[in-house]
Coordinates of C-alpha atoms in Angstrom, one line a residue:
M28 CA 0.0 0.0 0.0
Q29 CA 1.1 3.5 -0.7
I30 CA 0.1 7.2 -0.4
K31 CA -0.6 9.1 -3.6
E32 CA -2.3 12.2 -4.7
L33 CA -5.8 11.6 -6.0
T34 CA -7.4 13.4 -8.9
I35 CA -10.5 15.5 -8.2
Q36 CA -12.7 12.9 -9.9
V37 CA -11.3 9.9 -7.9
F38 CA -11.5 11.9 -4.6
E39 CA -15.1 13.0 -5.2
L40 CA -16.1 9.4 -6.0
F41 CA -14.6 8.1 -2.8
V42 CA -16.3 10.9 -0.8
Q43 CA -19.7 10.1 -2.3
N44 CA -19.4 6.4 -1.1
S45 CA -17.9 7.2 2.3
P46 CA -20.3 7.0 5.4
L47 CA -18.1 9.8 6.9
K48 CA -18.6 12.2 4.0
N49 CA -19.1 15.8 5.2
Y50 CA -18.9 19.3 3.7
M51 CA -15.4 19.9 4.9
Q52 CA -14.0 16.8 3.2
S53 CA -15.0 18.1 -0.2
V54 CA -13.6 19.7 -3.3
E55 CA -15.8 22.8 -2.7
Y56 CA -14.3 23.3 0.8
A57 CA -10.8 22.9 -0.6
R58 CA -11.5 25.6 -3.1
L59 CA -13.0 27.8 -0.3
M60 CA -9.9 27.4 1.9
G61 CA -7.7 27.9 -1.2
E62 CA -9.2 31.4 -1.4
N63 CA -8.3 31.9 2.2
H64 CA -4.5 31.4 1.9
Y65 CA -4.4 27.6 2.2
N66 CA -2.8 25.1 -0.1
Y67 CA -4.3 21.6 -0.3
D68 CA -3.9 18.0 -1.5
Y69 CA -6.3 15.2 -2.1
I70 CA -4.5 12.2 -0.6
G71 CA -5.4 8.6 -0.7
L72 CA -4.1 5.2 0.5
V73 CA -4.2 2.8 -2.4
D74 CA -3.4 -1.0 -2.7
E75 CA -1.6 -2.9 -5.4
K76 CA -4.7 -2.8 -7.6
N77 CA -4.9 1.0 -7.2
T78 CA -8.1 0.7 -5.1
V79 CA -8.5 3.6 -2.7
L80 CA -8.8 2.3 0.9
A81 CA -8.7 5.7 2.7
A82 CA -8.6 9.4 1.7
S83 CA -8.5 12.9 3.0
L84 CA -8.4 16.5 2.0
I85 CA -5.2 17.9 3.6
L86 CA -5.0 21.6 4.0
K87 CA -1.6 23.2 4.3
R88 CA -0.5 26.5 5.7
R89 CA 2.9 28.1 6.1
I90 CA 4.0 28.9 9.6
S91 CA 7.6 29.9 8.8
F92 CA 9.9 30.3 5.8
N93 CA 10.2 26.6 5.1
M94 CA 7.8 24.9 7.5
F95 CA 4.1 24.2 7.1
Y96 CA 1.3 22.5 9.2
G97 CA -1.3 20.2 7.8
Y98 CA -5.0 19.9 8.7
A99 CA -7.4 17.1 7.8
P100 CA -10.8 18.9 8.5
K101 CA -13.2 16.6 10.4
G102 CA -10.6 13.8 10.2
F103 CA -9.8 11.2 7.6
L104 CA -12.3 9.3 5.4
I105 CA -11.4 5.9 6.8
N106 CA -12.8 2.9 8.7
Y107 CA -11.7 3.9 12.2
Y108 CA -12.7 0.5 13.5
D109 CA -9.9 -1.1 11.4
E110 CA -6.8 -0.3 13.6
N111 CA -4.3 -1.8 11.1
L112 CA -5.7 0.3 8.3
V113 CA -5.7 3.5 10.3
R114 CA -2.2 2.9 11.6
T115 CA -0.9 2.1 8.1
F116 CA -2.5 5.2 6.7
I117 CA -1.1 7.5 9.4
E118 CA 2.4 6.0 9.1
K119 CA 2.4 6.4 5.3
L120 CA 1.0 9.9 5.7
K121 CA 3.9 10.8 8.0
E122 CA 6.5 9.5 5.6
Y123 CA 4.9 11.3 2.7
Y124 CA 4.6 14.7 4.3
Q125 CA 8.0 14.7 6.2
K126 CA 9.5 15.1 2.8
N127 CA 7.4 18.2 2.2
N128 CA 8.4 20.1 5.4
I129 CA 5.1 19.5 7.1
I130 CA 5.9 19.5 10.8
F131 CA 2.5 18.2 12.1
I132 CA -1.0 17.4 10.9
K133 CA -4.1 18.3 12.9
V134 CA -7.2 16.2 12.8
N135 CA -10.6 16.6 14.5
P136 CA -12.7 13.6 13.4
E137 CA -16.4 13.6 14.2
I138 CA -16.7 10.5 16.3
V139 CA -19.8 10.2 18.5
V140 CA -18.2 9.3 21.9
G141 CA -21.3 9.5 24.1
E142 CA -24.6 11.0 25.0
I143 CA -25.7 13.7 27.5
N144 CA -28.8 13.0 29.4
P145 CA -31.1 16.0 28.9
K146 CA -32.7 15.6 32.3
N147 CA -29.6 15.5 34.6
H148 CA -26.9 16.5 32.0
E149 CA -24.8 13.4 32.9
F150 CA -22.4 12.2 30.2
R151 CA -22.4 8.6 29.3
E152 CA -19.6 7.2 27.2
S153 CA -20.1 4.9 24.2
A154 CA -17.9 2.2 22.9
N155 CA -16.6 4.8 20.4
M156 CA -14.5 6.4 23.2
Q157 CA -11.9 3.8 22.4
L158 CA -11.6 5.1 18.9
K159 CA -10.8 8.5 20.3
N160 CA -8.3 7.1 22.7
N161 CA -6.6 5.1 19.9
F162 CA -5.2 8.4 18.5
E163 CA -2.7 8.5 21.2
K164 CA -1.4 5.1 20.1
Y165 CA -1.1 6.5 16.6
G166 CA 1.2 9.3 17.8
F167 CA -1.3 12.1 18.1
L168 CA -1.3 14.6 21.0
K169 CA -4.4 16.2 22.5
L170 CA -4.2 19.9 22.3
K171 CA -5.3 21.9 25.3
D172 CA -8.7 23.5 25.0
N173 CA -8.9 26.6 22.9
L174 CA -5.2 27.0 22.4
Y175 CA -3.2 27.3 19.2
F176 CA -5.3 25.8 16.4
E177 CA -8.0 24.3 18.7
S178 CA -10.5 27.1 18.0
I179 CA -10.5 27.0 14.2
V180 CA -13.7 24.9 14.4
P181 CA -15.8 24.0 17.5
R182 CA -14.4 21.2 19.7
F183 CA -17.8 19.6 20.0
N184 CA -20.7 19.2 17.7
A185 CA -24.2 18.3 18.7
Y186 CA -25.8 15.5 16.7
V187 CA -29.5 15.8 16.0
D188 CA -31.4 12.9 14.4
L189 CA -33.8 14.9 12.3
K190 CA -35.5 11.9 10.7
N191 CA -36.6 10.6 14.1
S192 CA -36.9 13.9 15.9
K193 CA -40.3 14.8 17.4
F194 CA -41.5 18.1 18.9
S195 CA -42.8 16.2 21.9
D196 CA -39.3 14.9 22.7
Y197 CA -38.0 18.4 23.3
S198 CA -37.9 19.8 26.8
K199 CA -40.9 21.8 28.1
T200 CA -38.8 24.9 28.1
N201 CA -37.9 24.6 24.4
R202 CA -41.4 23.7 23.4
N203 CA -42.6 26.9 25.2
K204 CA -40.0 28.9 23.4
V205 CA -41.2 27.6 20.0
R206 CA -44.8 28.4 20.8
N207 CA -43.9 31.8 22.1
S208 CA -41.9 32.5 18.9
L209 CA -44.9 31.6 16.8
R210 CA -47.1 33.9 18.9
K211 CA -44.6 36.7 18.2
G212 CA -45.0 36.3 14.5
L213 CA -41.6 34.7 13.9
Y214 CA -41.3 32.4 10.9
L215 CA -38.5 30.8 8.8
T216 CA -37.8 31.7 5.2
K217 CA -35.2 30.4 2.8
G218 CA -32.8 33.1 1.8
T219 CA -30.8 33.8 -1.4
Y220 CA -27.4 35.1 -2.2
E221 CA -28.8 38.7 -1.9
D222 CA -29.7 38.0 1.8
I223 CA -26.1 37.3 2.8
E224 CA -25.6 41.0 3.6
E225 CA -28.3 40.9 6.2
F226 CA -27.1 37.5 7.5
Y227 CA -23.5 39.0 7.9
K228 CA -24.7 41.9 10.1
L229 CA -25.8 39.3 12.7
L230 CA -22.4 37.6 12.9
D231 CA -19.7 38.3 15.4
N232 CA -16.4 36.8 14.0
D233 CA -13.4 37.9 12.1
K234 CA -14.3 36.3 8.7
S235 CA -15.0 38.6 5.9
I236 CA -18.3 38.7 4.0
G237 CA -16.5 37.4 1.0
Y238 CA -15.9 34.1 2.9
Y239 CA -19.6 33.6 3.2
K240 CA -20.4 34.6 -0.3
S241 CA -17.8 32.1 -1.6
L242 CA -19.2 29.5 0.7
Y243 CA -22.7 30.0 -0.6
N244 CA -21.6 30.1 -4.3
L245 CA -19.5 26.9 -4.1
F246 CA -22.0 24.7 -2.3
N247 CA -25.2 26.2 -3.9
K248 CA -24.3 24.8 -7.4
D249 CA -26.0 21.4 -6.5
D250 CA -28.3 22.7 -3.7
R251 CA -26.0 21.6 -0.9
I252 CA -26.5 24.7 1.2
D253 CA -29.4 26.7 2.7
L254 CA -29.5 30.2 4.1
L255 CA -32.3 30.2 6.6
L256 CA -33.6 33.5 8.0
V257 CA -36.0 34.2 10.9
K258 CA -38.3 37.0 10.0
V259 CA -41.1 38.8 11.8
D260 CA -44.7 39.2 10.6
F261 CA -45.5 42.3 12.7
E262 CA -49.2 42.3 11.7
Q263 CA -49.7 38.7 13.0
F264 CA -47.6 39.6 16.1
I265 CA -50.0 42.5 16.9
K266 CA -53.1 40.4 16.3
N267 CA -51.9 37.6 18.6
S268 CA -50.7 40.1 21.2
Q269 CA -54.0 41.9 21.3
V270 CA -55.9 38.7 21.9
L271 CA -53.5 37.8 24.7
Y272 CA -53.8 41.3 26.2
E273 CA -57.6 41.0 26.3
E274 CA -57.4 37.6 28.0
E275 CA -54.9 38.8 30.5
L276 CA -56.9 42.0 31.1
N277 CA -60.0 39.9 32.0
R278 CA -57.9 37.7 34.3
N279 CA -56.3 40.8 35.9
G280 CA -59.8 42.2 36.6
L281 CA -60.9 38.9 38.4
L282 CA -57.7 38.9 40.4
N283 CA -58.4 42.5 41.4
E284 CA -61.8 41.6 42.7
I285 CA -60.4 38.6 44.6
L286 CA -57.9 41.0 46.3
H287 CA -60.7 43.2 47.6
R288 CA -62.0 40.2 49.5
S289 CA -58.7 38.5 50.3
H290 CA -55.5 39.3 52.0
N291 CA -53.8 36.1 50.9
K292 CA -50.2 36.6 49.9
A293 CA -50.6 34.0 47.0
D294 CA -53.4 36.1 45.6
L295 CA -51.3 39.3 45.8
N296 CA -48.4 37.5 44.0
S297 CA -50.8 36.3 41.3
K298 CA -52.1 39.9 40.8
M299 CA -48.5 41.3 40.6
A300 CA -47.5 38.6 38.1
S301 CA -50.6 39.5 36.0
D302 CA -49.7 43.2 36.1
S303 CA -46.2 42.3 34.9
R304 CA -47.6 40.2 32.0
L305 CA -49.9 43.0 31.0
C306 CA -47.0 45.5 30.9
T307 CA -44.9 43.1 28.9
I308 CA -47.6 42.4 26.3
K309 CA -48.4 46.2 26.0
N310 CA -44.7 46.9 25.3
E311 CA -44.6 44.2 22.8
I312 CA -47.7 45.7 21.0
I313 CA -45.9 49.0 20.9
S314 CA -42.7 47.5 19.6
A315 CA -44.6 45.5 16.9
T316 CA -46.6 48.6 15.9
E317 CA -43.3 50.5 15.4
G318 CA -42.0 47.5 13.4

């Protein structure tokens, strides 16, 4: 087996058939990073029959006059359960890039290593934790959190199974947030290239708007990217708020009558809470009217 540079066509075919395919291990992402001062290779491990057994996009960036670092975004496209294959690929990769003044290669594979219980927030490891620990055996070092190149991309990514996701499975707090958002006239709409300007105003990072325009153009060719915007229907917001205001006003009147006959602290607290809700809804109506 040997390491060799792959053509774009061969790399893309391997990516399409890989269960680990992702947007960062793609020709489009390579071109995007090429516009942002990275060089890149499409690398593969091939056998005697020239069959590709593993592959990776390797980004390269200069850190001194004659030294570079490499980066395999979201890790290699390889069967991580096959330790012999992984070890061979990494050893061959080291040999290949040592000749090209690469002093280290960073990887951040997306391996699901456990679950967090939403009720008590306890972390439960899965058998995949061993795959993560295997990287030390392959010669990798764990970087300290948020130092050096650790913060190029997030350390952790949440996995949401959208095919099996149900609204009833969400926490009561999040269900209430969704319902409250609908009451306030919020709705999702699919944006276009022209909406990137508005999207960019909401961001707080050091990337230029050109980065996001290139990202959109590169992945939009075959509909692999969506720009989703949350907009406000102020007219619907006002209608919903007015109904709520009338309901709360009636409730407030009843609580006021109860207070005339009662000196119960709980009744007083209910009246004060109702007063607060009335004030909030009134301010929302004013805000929506201005909008």
